[in-house]
PDB file of C-alpha atoms in Angstrom:
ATOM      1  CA  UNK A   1       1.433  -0.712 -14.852  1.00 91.00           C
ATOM      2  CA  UNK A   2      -0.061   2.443 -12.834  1.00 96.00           C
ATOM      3  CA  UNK A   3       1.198   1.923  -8.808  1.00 98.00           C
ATOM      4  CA  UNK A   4      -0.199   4.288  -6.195  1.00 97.00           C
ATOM      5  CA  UNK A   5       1.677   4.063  -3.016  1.00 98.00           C
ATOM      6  CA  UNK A   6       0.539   5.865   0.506  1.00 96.00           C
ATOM      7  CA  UNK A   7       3.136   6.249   3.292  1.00 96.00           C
ATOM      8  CA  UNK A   8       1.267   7.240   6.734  1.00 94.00           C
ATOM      9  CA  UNK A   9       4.125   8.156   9.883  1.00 93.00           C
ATOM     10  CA  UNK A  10       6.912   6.440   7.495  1.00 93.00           C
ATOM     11  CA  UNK A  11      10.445   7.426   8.386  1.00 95.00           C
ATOM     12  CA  UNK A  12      12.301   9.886   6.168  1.00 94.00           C
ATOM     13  CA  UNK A  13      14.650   7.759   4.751  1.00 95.00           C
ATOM     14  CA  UNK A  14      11.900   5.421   3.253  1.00 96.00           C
ATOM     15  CA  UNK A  15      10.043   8.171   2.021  1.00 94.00           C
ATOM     16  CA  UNK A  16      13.462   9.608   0.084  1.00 94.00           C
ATOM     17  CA  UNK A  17      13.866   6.573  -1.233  1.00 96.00           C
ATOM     18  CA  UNK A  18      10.587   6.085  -2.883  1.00 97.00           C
ATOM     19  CA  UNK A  19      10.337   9.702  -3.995  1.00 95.00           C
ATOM     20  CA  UNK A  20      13.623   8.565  -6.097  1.00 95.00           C
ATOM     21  CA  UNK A  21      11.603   5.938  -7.578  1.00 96.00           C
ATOM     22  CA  UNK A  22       8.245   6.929  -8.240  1.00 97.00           C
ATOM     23  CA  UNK A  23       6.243  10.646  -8.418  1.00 97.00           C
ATOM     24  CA  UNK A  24       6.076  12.108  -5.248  1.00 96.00           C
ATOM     25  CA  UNK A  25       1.957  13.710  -5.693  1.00 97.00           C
ATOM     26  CA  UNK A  26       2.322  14.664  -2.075  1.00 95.00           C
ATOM     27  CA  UNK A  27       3.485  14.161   1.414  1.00 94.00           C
ATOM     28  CA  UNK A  28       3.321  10.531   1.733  1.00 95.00           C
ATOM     29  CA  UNK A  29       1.345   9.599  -1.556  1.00 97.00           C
ATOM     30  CA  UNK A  30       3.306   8.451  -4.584  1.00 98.00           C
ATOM     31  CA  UNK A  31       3.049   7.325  -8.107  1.00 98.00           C
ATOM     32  CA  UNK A  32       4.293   5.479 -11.087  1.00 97.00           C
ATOM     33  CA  UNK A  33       4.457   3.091 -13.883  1.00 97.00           C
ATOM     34  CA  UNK A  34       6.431  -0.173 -12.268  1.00 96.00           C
ATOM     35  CA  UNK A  35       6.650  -3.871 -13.506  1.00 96.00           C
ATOM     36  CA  UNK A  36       4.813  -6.910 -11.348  1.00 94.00           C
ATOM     37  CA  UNK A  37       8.989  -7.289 -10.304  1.00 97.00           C
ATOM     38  CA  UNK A  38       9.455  -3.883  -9.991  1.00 96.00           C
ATOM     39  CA  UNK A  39       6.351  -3.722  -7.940  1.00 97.00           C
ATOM     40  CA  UNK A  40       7.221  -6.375  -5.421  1.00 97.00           C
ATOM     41  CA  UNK A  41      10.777  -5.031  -5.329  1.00 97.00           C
ATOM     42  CA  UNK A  42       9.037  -1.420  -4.193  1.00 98.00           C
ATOM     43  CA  UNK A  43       6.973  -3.353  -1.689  1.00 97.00           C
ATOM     44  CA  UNK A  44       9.315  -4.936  -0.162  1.00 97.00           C
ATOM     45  CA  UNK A  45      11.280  -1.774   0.169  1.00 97.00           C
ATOM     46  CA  UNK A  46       8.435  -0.727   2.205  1.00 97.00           C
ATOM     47  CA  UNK A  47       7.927  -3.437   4.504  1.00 95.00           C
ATOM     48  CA  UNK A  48      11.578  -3.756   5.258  1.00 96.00           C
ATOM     49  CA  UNK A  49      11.869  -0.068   6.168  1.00 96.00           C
ATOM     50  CA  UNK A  50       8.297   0.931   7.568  1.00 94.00           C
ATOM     51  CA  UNK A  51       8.882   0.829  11.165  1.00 91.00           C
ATOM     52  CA  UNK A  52       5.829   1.848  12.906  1.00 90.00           C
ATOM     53  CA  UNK A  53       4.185   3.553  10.101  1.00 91.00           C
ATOM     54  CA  UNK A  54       1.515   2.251   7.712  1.00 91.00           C
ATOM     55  CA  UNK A  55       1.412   1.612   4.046  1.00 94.00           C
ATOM     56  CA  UNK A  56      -0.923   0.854   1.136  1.00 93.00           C
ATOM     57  CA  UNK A  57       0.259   0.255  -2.437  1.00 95.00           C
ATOM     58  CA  UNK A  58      -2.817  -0.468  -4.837  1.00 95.00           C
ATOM     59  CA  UNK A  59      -2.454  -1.135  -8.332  1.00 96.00           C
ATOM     60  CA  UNK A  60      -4.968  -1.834 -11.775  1.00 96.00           C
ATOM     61  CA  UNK A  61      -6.271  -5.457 -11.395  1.00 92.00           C
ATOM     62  CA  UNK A  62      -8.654  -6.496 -14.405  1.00 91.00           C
ATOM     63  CA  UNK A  63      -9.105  -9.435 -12.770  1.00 87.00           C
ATOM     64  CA  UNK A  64     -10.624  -8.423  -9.831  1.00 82.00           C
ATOM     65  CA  UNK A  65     -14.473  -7.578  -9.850  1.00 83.00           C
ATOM     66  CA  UNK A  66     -13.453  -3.783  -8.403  1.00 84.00           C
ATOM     67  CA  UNK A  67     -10.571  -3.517 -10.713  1.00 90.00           C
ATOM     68  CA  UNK A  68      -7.839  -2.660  -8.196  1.00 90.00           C
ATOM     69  CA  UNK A  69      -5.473  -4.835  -6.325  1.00 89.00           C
ATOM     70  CA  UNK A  70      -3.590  -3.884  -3.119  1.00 89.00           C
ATOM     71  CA  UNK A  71      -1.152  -4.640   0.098  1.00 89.00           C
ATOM     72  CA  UNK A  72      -1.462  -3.272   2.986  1.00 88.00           C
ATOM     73  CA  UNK A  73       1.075  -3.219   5.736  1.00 89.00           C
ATOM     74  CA  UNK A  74       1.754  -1.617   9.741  1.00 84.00           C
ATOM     75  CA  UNK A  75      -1.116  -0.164  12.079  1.00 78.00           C
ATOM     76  CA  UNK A  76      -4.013   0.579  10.078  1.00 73.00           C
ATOM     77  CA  UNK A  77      -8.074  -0.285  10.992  1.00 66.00           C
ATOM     78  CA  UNK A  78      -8.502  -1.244   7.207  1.00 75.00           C
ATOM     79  CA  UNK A  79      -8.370  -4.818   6.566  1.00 77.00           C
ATOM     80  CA  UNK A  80      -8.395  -6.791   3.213  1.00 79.00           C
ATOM     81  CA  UNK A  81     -10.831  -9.442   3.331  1.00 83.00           C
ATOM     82  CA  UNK A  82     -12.751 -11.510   0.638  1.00 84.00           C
ATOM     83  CA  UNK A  83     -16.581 -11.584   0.005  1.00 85.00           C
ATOM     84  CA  UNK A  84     -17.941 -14.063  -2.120  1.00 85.00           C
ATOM     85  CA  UNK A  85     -14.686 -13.470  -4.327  1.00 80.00           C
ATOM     86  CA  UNK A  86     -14.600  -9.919  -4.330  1.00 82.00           C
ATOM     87  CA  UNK A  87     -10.989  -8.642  -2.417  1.00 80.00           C
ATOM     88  CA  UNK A  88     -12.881  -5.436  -0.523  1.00 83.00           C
ATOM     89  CA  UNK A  89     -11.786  -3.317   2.413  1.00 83.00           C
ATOM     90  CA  UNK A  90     -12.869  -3.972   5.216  1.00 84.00           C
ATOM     91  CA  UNK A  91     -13.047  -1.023   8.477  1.00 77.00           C
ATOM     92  CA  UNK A  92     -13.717  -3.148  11.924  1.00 70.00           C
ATOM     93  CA  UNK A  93     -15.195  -0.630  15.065  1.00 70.00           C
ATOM     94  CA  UNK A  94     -12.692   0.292  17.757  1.00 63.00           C
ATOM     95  CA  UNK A  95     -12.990  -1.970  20.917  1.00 69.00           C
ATOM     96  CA  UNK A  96     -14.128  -0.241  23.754  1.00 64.00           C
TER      97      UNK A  96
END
């Protein structure tokens, strides 16, 4: 299944290791075919090794009224959340 990864502020090791496992498209954005295991294996990759960057791995979902699935993970103003059943994004104002 299609998996589009992107790495914002991401150390360099975590970003050498995923360019060994999927298509490096550029800085920071990857790509690849990866099992559900070999997804969550990838993931987890990510969250163990993120430090204080941010991450977003989104992935074909036919079961999903938008047709994509996707994690997010580390500082980052978009937010998952779920409208009447529909997983959307969700991009809350800055708090003055």
């Amino acid at each position: 299944m299609m998996v589009l990864v992107a790495i914002q502020d991401g150390p360099p090791r975590l970003r050498g290791r995923l360019s060994t496992l999927l298509l490096e498209l550029q800085a920071g954005v990857y790509a690849g075919s990866l099992t559900s295991k070999g997804r969550e294996a990838v993931w987890e990759l990510i969250v163990d090794h993120l430090e204080e960057g941010s991450a977003v791995m989104a992935w074909p979902d036919p079961d999903n009224a938008t047709g994509v699935d996707f994690w997010t993970q580390g500082a980052n103003r978009r937010q998952a959340v779920v409208i009447d059943g529909v997983r959307l994004v969700d991009f809350p104002r800055l708090k003055e």
